[in-house]
PDB file of C-alpha atoms in Angstrom:
ATOM      1  CA  MET A  60      61.257-120.826-197.097  1.00 85.00           C
ATOM      2  CA  ILE A  61      62.788-119.543-193.880  1.00 90.00           C
ATOM      3  CA  THR A  62      63.460-121.735-190.786  1.00 89.00           C
ATOM      4  CA  ILE A  63      64.437-120.420-187.434  1.00 88.00           C
ATOM      5  CA  LEU A  64      65.973-122.855-184.883  1.00 85.00           C
ATOM      6  CA  ASN A  65      66.717-121.516-181.422  1.00 84.00           C
ATOM      7  CA  SER A  66      68.515-123.744-179.035  1.00 81.00           C
ATOM      8  CA  LYS A  67      69.380-120.769-176.737  1.00 72.00           C
ATOM      9  CA  ASN A  68      66.430-121.195-174.268  1.00 72.00           C
ATOM     10  CA  LYS A  69      67.761-118.427-172.035  1.00 78.00           C
ATOM     11  CA  VAL A  70      67.495-115.788-174.750  1.00 78.00           C
ATOM     12  CA  VAL A  71      64.053-114.660-175.854  1.00 84.00           C
ATOM     13  CA  VAL A  72      63.926-114.204-179.570  1.00 87.00           C
ATOM     14  CA  ASP A  73      60.850-112.952-181.506  1.00 91.00           C
ATOM     15  CA  LYS A  74      61.028-115.592-184.232  1.00 90.00           C
ATOM     16  CA  LYS A  75      58.248-114.104-186.184  1.00 93.00           C
ATOM     17  CA  GLN A  76      60.016-110.663-186.427  1.00 95.00           C
ATOM     18  CA  LEU A  77      63.278-112.441-187.224  1.00 93.00           C
ATOM     19  CA  LYS A  78      61.711-114.401-190.016  1.00 94.00           C
ATOM     20  CA  ASN A  79      59.867-111.268-191.481  1.00 95.00           C
ATOM     21  CA  ASP A  80      63.131-109.341-191.325  1.00 96.00           C
ATOM     22  CA  ALA A  81      65.059-112.250-193.005  1.00 94.00           C
ATOM     23  CA  GLN A  82      62.396-112.505-195.678  1.00 94.00           C
ATOM     24  CA  LYS A  83      62.687-108.787-196.554  1.00 95.00           C
ATOM     25  CA  ILE A  84      66.409-109.094-196.892  1.00 93.00           C
ATOM     26  CA  ILE A  85      66.295-112.105-199.185  1.00 92.00           C
ATOM     27  CA  ASP A  86      63.402-110.451-201.229  1.00 93.00           C
ATOM     28  CA  LEU A  87      65.677-107.270-201.642  1.00 94.00           C
ATOM     29  CA  LEU A  88      68.430-109.430-202.800  1.00 90.00           C
ATOM     30  CA  ASP A  89      66.136-111.150-205.396  1.00 89.00           C
ATOM     31  CA  TYR A  90      66.652-114.506-203.597  1.00 86.00           C
ATOM     32  CA  SER A  91      62.957-115.045-202.802  1.00 86.00           C
ATOM     33  CA  ASP A  92      63.066-118.590-204.122  1.00 84.00           C
ATOM     34  CA  PHE A  93      66.096-119.599-201.983  1.00 83.00           C
ATOM     35  CA  GLU A  94      65.844-121.360-198.547  1.00 85.00           C
ATOM     36  CA  LEU A  95      67.326-119.860-195.542  1.00 88.00           C
ATOM     37  CA  THR A  96      67.820-121.582-192.012  1.00 88.00           C
ATOM     38  CA  ILE A  97      68.857-119.402-189.087  1.00 90.00           C
ATOM     39  CA  VAL A  98      70.275-121.409-186.134  1.00 89.00           C
ATOM     40  CA  LEU A  99      70.781-119.563-182.854  1.00 89.00           C
ATOM     41  CA  THR A 100      72.995-121.641-180.532  1.00 90.00           C
ATOM     42  CA  ASN A 101      75.615-121.347-177.853  1.00 89.00           C
ATOM     43  CA  ASP A 102      79.390-120.867-178.194  1.00 90.00           C
ATOM     44  CA  LYS A 103      80.186-124.594-177.635  1.00 93.00           C
ATOM     45  CA  THR A 104      78.030-125.713-180.289  1.00 91.00           C
ATOM     46  CA  ILE A 105      79.149-123.078-182.869  1.00 91.00           C
ATOM     47  CA  GLN A 106      82.834-123.811-182.001  1.00 95.00           C
ATOM     48  CA  LYS A 107      82.163-127.394-182.962  1.00 94.00           C
ATOM     49  CA  TYR A 108      80.654-126.519-186.247  1.00 91.00           C
ATOM     50  CA  ASN A 109      83.497-124.061-186.910  1.00 92.00           C
ATOM     51  CA  GLY A 110      86.002-126.858-186.240  1.00 94.00           C
ATOM     52  CA  ASP A 111      84.107-129.476-188.298  1.00 92.00           C
ATOM     53  CA  TYR A 112      83.606-127.277-191.324  1.00 88.00           C
ATOM     54  CA  ARG A 113      86.396-124.725-191.202  1.00 90.00           C
ATOM     55  CA  ASN A 114      89.153-126.416-189.158  1.00 92.00           C
ATOM     56  CA  LYS A 115      89.050-123.552-186.706  1.00 93.00           C
ATOM     57  CA  ASP A 116      88.694-124.567-183.021  1.00 95.00           C
ATOM     58  CA  VAL A 117      87.218-121.299-181.861  1.00 95.00           C
ATOM     59  CA  PRO A 118      83.630-119.945-181.567  1.00 94.00           C
ATOM     60  CA  THR A 119      82.409-117.536-184.288  1.00 92.00           C
ATOM     61  CA  ASP A 120      79.494-115.170-184.699  1.00 89.00           C
ATOM     62  CA  ILE A 121      78.469-116.488-188.125  1.00 88.00           C
ATOM     63  CA  LEU A 122      78.654-119.561-190.263  1.00 87.00           C
ATOM     64  CA  SER A 123      77.212-119.765-193.694  1.00 83.00           C
ATOM     65  CA  PHE A 124      76.861-122.556-196.157  1.00 79.00           C
ATOM     66  CA  PRO A 125      75.866-122.476-199.837  1.00 72.00           C
ATOM     67  CA  PHE A 126      72.821-124.288-200.930  1.00 69.00           C
ATOM     68  CA  HIS A 127      74.336-125.016-204.219  1.00 70.00           C
ATOM     69  CA  ASP A 128      78.082-126.006-204.406  1.00 71.00           C
ATOM     70  CA  ASN A 129      78.476-124.228-207.754  1.00 76.00           C
ATOM     71  CA  LEU A 130      77.419-120.804-206.557  1.00 69.00           C
ATOM     72  CA  LEU A 131      80.127-118.199-205.998  1.00 69.00           C
ATOM     73  CA  PRO A 132      80.046-115.415-203.571  1.00 64.00           C
ATOM     74  CA  GLY A 133      78.246-112.328-205.041  1.00 64.00           C
ATOM     75  CA  LYS A 134      76.806-114.362-207.908  1.00 64.00           C
TER      76      LYS A 134
END
């Protein structure tokens, strides 16, 4: 399941196309049974998340979180 959350009201995003593209990517990676949530937000909010979860008080382009704590990158 793919969920798209867009809090950037000033930016028009084709959610259907983004969801279709994301599904193609997870299918190619053989992760079709995984859940994916994409959150589109502003610098202030992403900076808060980056500070809360990575102890870095700066905005960033991407934050990712594992669904299962025991998964390792690339596995």
